[in-house]
Structure formats: structure tokens, C-alpha cells
Amino acid sequence: MTQYNWLKAINVNEDMLIKTKQRLPVIWISALDCTGCKEAFTRSFEPTTLDTILNFISLEYSELLSVASGDRVEAHKESIFEKYSGEYILAIEGSIPGSDEFLMIGGKSVREEIIHAAKRAKAVIAFGSCSAWGGIPAAGKNPTNAVDIRAIIPEEVPVALVPGCPPIPEVIIGTLLHVHFHGELPELDKKLRPKVYYQTTVHMACHRKPYFDQKLFAESYDDEGARKGYCLFKIGCKGPTAFNACESMGYDRCISAGFSCIGCSERGFWDKGGFYGKRKK
């Protein structure tokens, strides 16, 4: 398993780093969410979040990370719409409630705020499975009647989906940096996900796949097979149907920690029978 190279992933060379233009303005609005995606954003190593903010992007607005709050930060957000019209990225975290009573921002409808912000955005990026697919707020019989962002974003605005619960930190930043260096969204698949990060299943790149090929499986999380690092397919790993870069990027995630993939990057994962499937014979 090769180590992740962020420059290669987004097709950037050393000359482009030196000649980098002004930082990419980013407005990050939270809808129905747990802030997990922003917390993931702060944990990137390649490149670090600090390097990203100081050198490549300008995070102009975030309810969680902005120093200012209240009227001051809301006024600043409005000024960015004017100053960087057509140039800023609108990042959305969380699904959109069907009724304003479930979420307001500064006394205003979060739905209307997102529509307003999207109209002048260079592109919209949905970070996390909630904004991409509806996620947990849209699961089961949830009273919020939540929907994903595509239900409200104007059709003419480019949209990319970066699902995961949360997405991999380097995938979040890599998607933003592609826009910064190339001036457009990365190549997307049919589901509007960046191809470079979602082109294969977790299973196909899994470091435990050689055990799968040899038919060596853990039968439970505490048996001898589990201790030897055998494949987790028989105890419900959803890696064969989950498209994500958890394993292909070479970083430790769920499977490396000894737990099976829950398919958090896929549509409706929350309603598909719990965190892991039934034991397979």
C-alpha cells in the first residue's frame, strides 16, 4: 500500500506551489450536522490544516471556526458574497431541514442562506454524507424531512459531493486545493464524487484483501483470526460495496483499527442494518 502524495493526487508540481495565487475564499455553512466534517478538516496531515489555511485557502466564514460571531461574522459573510462573487467556494456540511423551525442561522432560514450563498459561488462542495446524501438527519422516520444539498442548489452551479461520516481529512482538503490550483472542481464520477478519491471500493485496496483471497476470515472481533489481521468480511464488513479512499490512501482508518467498514460514504448507510452486517457463512 503506497503512502498518499497530495501533490500527485491533485496534479500539482513544485512550480505551481511557488507561483500559487491568492488564497481561495471559502464560506463553510453548517446545516443539520454534528460538526464532525469540520473536525476532520482540522486533522489533515498531507498537507496540514495549518499550511492549507495559511497558504492556500481563506476560510472566511464558519459557525464553528470563525473567531467572530453574531452580527459581526454574519455581516462579514455578506461582504464576501459581494467582494468575491463568482470566486468563492461554498462548503456545506449537514443536510437541509424541510422546515425552518429545525435550524436557523442568525435568525434566518438556513435553507434560504444556502440558496443565497450558492447563487454567487464558483462551486458548491458537500462535505460529509449528510450534505451529500441526506445522511443521519434524513434517516428513518426523522421529523426534520431533511434532504441533501442538490435538492436546493440552483442547477447552473457546479456541485461536488465528498461523502463519508466524516470524510477523510486529506480528501476534504485535497478537493479544495484542486480548485485553488486548477480553478475548477476535480474530475467527478457519475455520482458527482471526485474520481481520484472514490474510484475504487475499500475492499479492492484493503490491506487485508490478501487474506480474503486466501479465504482466511475472522469469525468474530475477538477470535484468533481477528488477532492475526484476517479479513473481516464474514463479520459484516461493507468494504466490497463502499467507494472511498480509506485504504487506498495508506492511512489507518476503521479496518486498520480492527473494525469492519460500515460503508459510511454510501447513500443511506445509516438505514442499512446497523454499523455492520449480519455474520456471513
Short mmCIF file of C-alpha atoms in Angstrom, two decimals:
data_model
loop_
_atom_site.label_atom_id
_atom_site.label_comp_id
_atom_site.label_asym_id
_atom_site.label_seq_id
_atom_site.Cartn_x
_atom_site.Cartn_y
_atom_site.Cartn_z
CA MET A 1 0.00 0.00 0.00
CA THR A 2 1.66 3.25 -1.15
CA GLN A 3 1.72 6.36 1.00
CA TYR A 4 -0.58 9.20 -0.08
CA ASN A 5 1.03 12.02 -2.05
CA TRP A 6 -1.26 15.03 -2.07
CA LEU A 7 0.64 16.86 -4.81
CA LYS A 8 0.33 13.89 -7.16
CA ALA A 9 -3.32 13.33 -6.26
CA ILE A 10 -4.34 16.82 -7.40
CA ASN A 11 -1.75 17.06 -10.20
CA VAL A 12 0.34 19.87 -8.72
CA ASN A 13 4.08 20.34 -9.22
CA GLU A 14 6.65 22.31 -7.25
CA ASP A 15 6.50 25.28 -9.64
CA MET A 16 2.77 25.63 -9.03
CA LEU A 17 3.39 25.72 -5.29
CA ILE A 18 5.86 28.56 -5.68
CA LYS A 19 3.63 30.52 -8.05
CA THR A 20 0.42 29.98 -6.08
CA LYS A 21 -2.01 32.86 -6.40
CA GLN A 22 -4.08 34.45 -3.66
CA ARG A 23 -5.83 32.06 -1.30
CA LEU A 24 -9.15 30.53 -2.32
CA PRO A 25 -12.05 32.15 -0.40
CA VAL A 26 -14.22 29.54 1.35
CA ILE A 27 -17.55 30.00 3.09
CA TRP A 28 -18.48 26.95 5.16
CA ILE A 29 -22.11 26.73 6.26
CA SER A 30 -23.35 24.09 8.68
CA ALA A 31 -26.86 22.70 8.32
CA LEU A 32 -28.12 19.63 10.24
CA ASP A 33 -24.80 18.16 11.29
CA CYS A 34 -22.57 17.15 14.20
CA THR A 35 -19.55 19.29 13.12
CA GLY A 36 -17.63 16.04 12.50
CA CYS A 37 -16.62 17.11 8.99
CA LYS A 38 -15.07 20.36 10.20
CA GLU A 39 -13.31 18.46 12.96
CA ALA A 40 -11.94 16.09 10.31
CA PHE A 41 -10.82 19.14 8.31
CA THR A 42 -8.66 20.25 11.28
CA ARG A 43 -6.88 16.87 11.38
CA SER A 44 -5.22 16.70 7.97
CA PHE A 45 -1.54 15.76 7.76
CA GLU A 46 -0.84 15.89 3.99
CA PRO A 47 -0.85 18.86 3.80
CA THR A 48 -1.57 20.02 7.32
CA THR A 49 -4.66 22.10 8.00
CA LEU A 50 -2.44 24.95 9.21
CA ASP A 51 -0.45 25.00 5.96
CA THR A 52 -3.69 24.91 4.00
CA ILE A 53 -5.23 27.88 5.80
CA LEU A 54 -2.06 29.98 5.84
CA ASN A 55 -1.05 29.37 2.24
CA PHE A 56 -3.89 28.10 0.06
CA ILE A 57 -7.42 28.84 1.30
CA SER A 58 -9.01 31.69 3.20
CA LEU A 59 -11.73 30.34 5.47
CA GLU A 60 -13.90 33.43 5.54
CA TYR A 61 -16.88 32.01 7.42
CA SER A 62 -17.61 29.05 9.66
CA GLU A 63 -20.02 28.95 12.59
CA LEU A 64 -17.58 26.66 14.43
CA LEU A 65 -14.15 28.00 13.46
CA SER A 66 -14.66 31.75 12.93
CA VAL A 67 -13.27 33.93 15.71
CA ALA A 68 -16.07 36.45 15.36
CA SER A 69 -19.71 35.58 15.99
CA GLY A 70 -23.18 37.07 15.86
CA ASP A 71 -23.84 40.14 13.74
CA ARG A 72 -20.16 40.73 13.02
CA VAL A 73 -19.49 37.39 11.35
CA GLU A 74 -22.84 37.44 9.52
CA ALA A 75 -22.03 40.89 8.12
CA HIS A 76 -18.61 39.64 7.05
CA LYS A 77 -20.22 36.70 5.24
CA GLU A 78 -22.42 39.09 3.28
CA SER A 79 -19.38 41.17 2.33
CA ILE A 80 -17.66 38.08 0.88
CA PHE A 81 -20.63 37.45 -1.41
CA GLU A 82 -20.00 40.88 -2.92
CA LYS A 83 -16.19 41.02 -2.81
CA TYR A 84 -15.57 37.54 -4.23
CA SER A 85 -18.69 36.98 -6.31
CA GLY A 86 -18.07 34.01 -8.61
CA GLU A 87 -14.74 33.25 -6.93
CA TYR A 88 -15.51 31.66 -3.57
CA ILE A 89 -16.27 28.05 -2.73
CA LEU A 90 -19.41 27.32 -0.74
CA ALA A 91 -18.80 24.31 1.51
CA ILE A 92 -21.92 22.74 3.01
CA GLU A 93 -21.89 20.36 5.95
CA GLY A 94 -25.09 18.66 7.05
CA SER A 95 -28.44 18.03 5.41
CA ILE A 96 -31.09 20.65 4.77
CA PRO A 97 -34.20 20.58 7.01
CA GLY A 98 -37.58 20.55 5.34
CA SER A 99 -38.84 23.21 7.75
CA ASP A 100 -37.05 26.28 9.09
CA GLU A 101 -38.14 25.50 12.64
CA PHE A 102 -35.41 22.86 12.84
CA LEU A 103 -32.49 25.21 12.12
CA MET A 104 -31.91 28.94 11.77
CA ILE A 105 -28.68 30.90 11.30
CA GLY A 106 -28.64 34.35 12.88
CA GLY A 107 -32.42 34.30 12.92
CA LYS A 108 -32.56 33.44 9.21
CA SER A 109 -33.56 30.26 7.38
CA VAL A 110 -30.55 28.01 6.80
CA ARG A 111 -32.19 26.83 3.58
CA GLU A 112 -32.52 30.36 2.24
CA GLU A 113 -29.00 31.26 3.41
CA ILE A 114 -27.53 28.35 1.46
CA ILE A 115 -29.52 29.17 -1.68
CA HIS A 116 -28.44 32.81 -1.36
CA ALA A 117 -24.78 31.86 -0.91
CA ALA A 118 -24.82 29.31 -3.75
CA LYS A 119 -26.02 31.77 -6.38
CA ARG A 120 -22.70 33.64 -6.42
CA ALA A 121 -20.39 30.72 -5.63
CA LYS A 122 -17.76 29.40 -8.01
CA ALA A 123 -18.86 25.93 -6.95
CA VAL A 124 -20.56 24.12 -4.07
CA ILE A 125 -18.90 21.22 -2.26
CA ALA A 126 -20.92 18.94 0.00
CA PHE A 127 -18.66 17.66 2.76
CA GLY A 128 -19.96 14.56 4.51
CA SER A 129 -22.72 12.04 3.86
CA CYS A 130 -25.36 14.28 5.41
CA SER A 131 -24.98 17.07 2.86
CA ALA A 132 -24.18 14.64 0.03
CA TRP A 133 -26.96 12.07 0.56
CA GLY A 134 -29.16 13.33 3.43
CA GLY A 135 -27.31 11.21 5.97
CA ILE A 136 -28.38 10.67 9.55
CA PRO A 137 -30.85 13.60 9.70
CA ALA A 138 -32.73 12.07 6.77
CA ALA A 139 -32.66 8.52 8.14
CA GLY A 140 -35.74 6.51 9.01
CA LYS A 141 -38.75 8.48 10.20
CA ASN A 142 -36.82 11.59 11.16
CA PRO A 143 -39.23 14.53 11.68
CA THR A 144 -36.91 17.06 10.02
CA ASN A 145 -37.75 15.86 6.48
CA ALA A 146 -34.11 16.56 5.66
CA VAL A 147 -32.76 16.46 2.11
CA ASP A 148 -29.32 16.63 0.51
CA ILE A 149 -27.98 19.86 -0.97
CA ARG A 150 -28.81 19.01 -4.56
CA ALA A 151 -32.48 19.45 -3.71
CA ILE A 152 -31.96 23.19 -3.27
CA ILE A 153 -28.79 24.23 -5.15
CA PRO A 154 -29.50 26.08 -8.44
CA GLU A 155 -28.87 23.76 -11.41
CA GLU A 156 -26.33 26.08 -13.04
CA VAL A 157 -23.96 25.96 -10.04
CA PRO A 158 -21.25 23.24 -10.20
CA VAL A 159 -21.56 20.73 -7.33
CA ALA A 160 -19.18 18.10 -5.96
CA LEU A 161 -20.07 15.53 -3.31
CA VAL A 162 -17.44 14.39 -0.79
CA PRO A 163 -19.29 11.76 1.28
CA GLY A 164 -18.10 9.98 4.42
CA CYS A 165 -19.01 10.18 8.09
CA PRO A 166 -16.79 12.08 8.28
CA PRO A 167 -14.82 12.27 5.03
CA ILE A 168 -11.07 11.63 5.18
CA PRO A 169 -9.36 14.91 6.19
CA GLU A 170 -6.97 14.79 3.23
CA VAL A 171 -9.89 14.25 0.85
CA ILE A 172 -11.63 17.37 2.18
CA ILE A 173 -8.51 19.48 1.76
CA GLY A 174 -7.45 17.82 -1.49
CA THR A 175 -10.77 18.73 -3.10
CA LEU A 176 -10.44 22.35 -2.02
CA LEU A 177 -6.84 22.56 -3.16
CA HIS A 178 -7.68 21.19 -6.59
CA VAL A 179 -9.98 24.18 -7.06
CA HIS A 180 -7.31 26.52 -5.69
CA PHE A 181 -4.60 25.34 -8.10
CA HIS A 182 -6.68 24.47 -11.17
CA GLY A 183 -9.58 26.92 -10.91
CA GLU A 184 -12.25 24.22 -11.19
CA LEU A 185 -13.63 21.16 -9.47
CA PRO A 186 -11.71 17.89 -9.93
CA GLU A 187 -12.98 15.28 -12.37
CA LEU A 188 -16.16 13.78 -10.93
CA ASP A 189 -17.78 10.37 -11.31
CA LYS A 190 -21.43 9.77 -12.19
CA LYS A 191 -22.41 10.41 -8.58
CA LEU A 192 -20.53 13.74 -8.58
CA ARG A 193 -17.72 12.45 -6.34
CA PRO A 194 -14.05 13.34 -7.05
CA LYS A 195 -12.81 10.35 -9.08
CA VAL A 196 -9.34 10.38 -7.60
CA TYR A 197 -10.72 9.57 -4.14
CA TYR A 198 -13.81 7.47 -4.94
CA GLN A 199 -12.73 5.39 -7.95
CA THR A 200 -12.45 2.06 -6.14
CA THR A 201 -14.06 0.19 -3.29
CA VAL A 202 -12.49 -0.02 0.13
CA HIS A 203 -12.26 -3.78 -0.38
CA MET A 204 -10.18 -3.65 -3.56
CA ALA A 205 -7.45 -1.57 -1.88
CA CYS A 206 -7.74 -3.15 1.57
CA HIS A 207 -4.54 -4.31 3.24
CA ARG A 208 -6.50 -7.38 4.43
CA LYS A 209 -7.55 -8.39 0.89
CA PRO A 210 -4.74 -10.99 0.55
CA TYR A 211 -6.43 -12.85 3.43
CA PHE A 212 -9.77 -12.60 1.63
CA ASP A 213 -8.18 -14.11 -1.48
CA GLN A 214 -6.84 -16.97 0.67
CA LYS A 215 -10.26 -17.39 2.33
CA LEU A 216 -8.84 -16.52 5.74
CA PHE A 217 -11.53 -14.74 7.75
CA ALA A 218 -12.10 -13.53 11.28
CA GLU A 219 -15.28 -15.10 12.65
CA SER A 220 -15.66 -12.59 15.50
CA TYR A 221 -13.89 -9.47 16.70
CA ASP A 222 -12.03 -11.32 19.44
CA ASP A 223 -11.05 -14.61 17.83
CA GLU A 224 -7.64 -15.77 16.67
CA GLY A 225 -8.32 -14.68 13.09
CA ALA A 226 -9.05 -11.14 14.21
CA ARG A 227 -5.82 -11.06 16.22
CA LYS A 228 -3.90 -12.19 13.12
CA GLY A 229 -5.46 -9.44 10.99
CA TYR A 230 -7.60 -11.71 8.81
CA CYS A 231 -10.31 -10.37 6.50
CA LEU A 232 -13.42 -9.03 8.27
CA PHE A 233 -15.90 -9.88 5.51
CA LYS A 234 -17.62 -12.67 7.47
CA ILE A 235 -18.46 -10.34 10.35
CA GLY A 236 -20.17 -7.86 8.07
CA CYS A 237 -17.50 -5.64 6.53
CA LYS A 238 -19.13 -3.46 3.87
CA GLY A 239 -15.87 -2.66 2.12
CA PRO A 240 -16.89 -4.53 -1.08
CA THR A 241 -19.75 -2.07 -1.69
CA ALA A 242 -18.26 1.13 -0.25
CA PHE A 243 -16.41 3.53 -2.54
CA ASN A 244 -13.89 5.50 -0.50
CA ALA A 245 -10.14 6.11 -0.20
CA CYS A 246 -9.74 4.87 3.38
CA GLU A 247 -7.38 2.07 2.37
CA SER A 248 -6.01 3.29 -0.97
CA MET A 249 -4.51 6.43 0.62
CA GLY A 250 -2.47 4.36 3.02
CA TYR A 251 -3.84 5.83 6.25
CA ASP A 252 -5.16 3.96 9.28
CA ARG A 253 -8.94 4.04 9.41
CA CYS A 254 -11.66 1.68 10.64
CA ILE A 255 -10.28 -1.56 9.19
CA SER A 256 -6.75 -0.90 10.44
CA ALA A 257 -8.24 -0.31 13.88
CA GLY A 258 -9.79 -3.79 13.75
CA PHE A 259 -13.37 -2.81 12.93
CA SER A 260 -15.20 -3.62 9.72
CA CYS A 261 -16.12 -0.94 7.19
CA ILE A 262 -19.62 0.44 7.83
CA GLY A 263 -19.98 1.95 4.35
CA CYS A 264 -20.36 5.47 5.72
CA SER A 265 -19.62 7.03 2.32
CA GLU A 266 -22.61 5.37 0.65
CA ARG A 267 -26.13 6.68 0.27
CA GLY A 268 -28.47 5.57 3.08
CA PHE A 269 -25.76 3.80 5.11
CA TRP A 270 -27.50 4.68 8.37
CA ASP A 271 -30.63 2.72 7.41
CA LYS A 272 -28.86 -0.37 6.09
CA GLY A 273 -28.88 -2.57 9.14
CA GLY A 274 -26.57 -1.01 11.70
CA PHE A 275 -22.84 -0.50 11.83
CA TYR A 276 -22.02 -3.92 10.47
CA GLY A 277 -24.00 -6.53 8.59
CA LYS A 278 -25.10 -9.99 9.59
CA ARG A 279 -22.43 -12.59 10.02
CA LYS A 280 -21.81 -14.40 6.75
CA LYS A 281 -21.28 -18.13 6.49
#
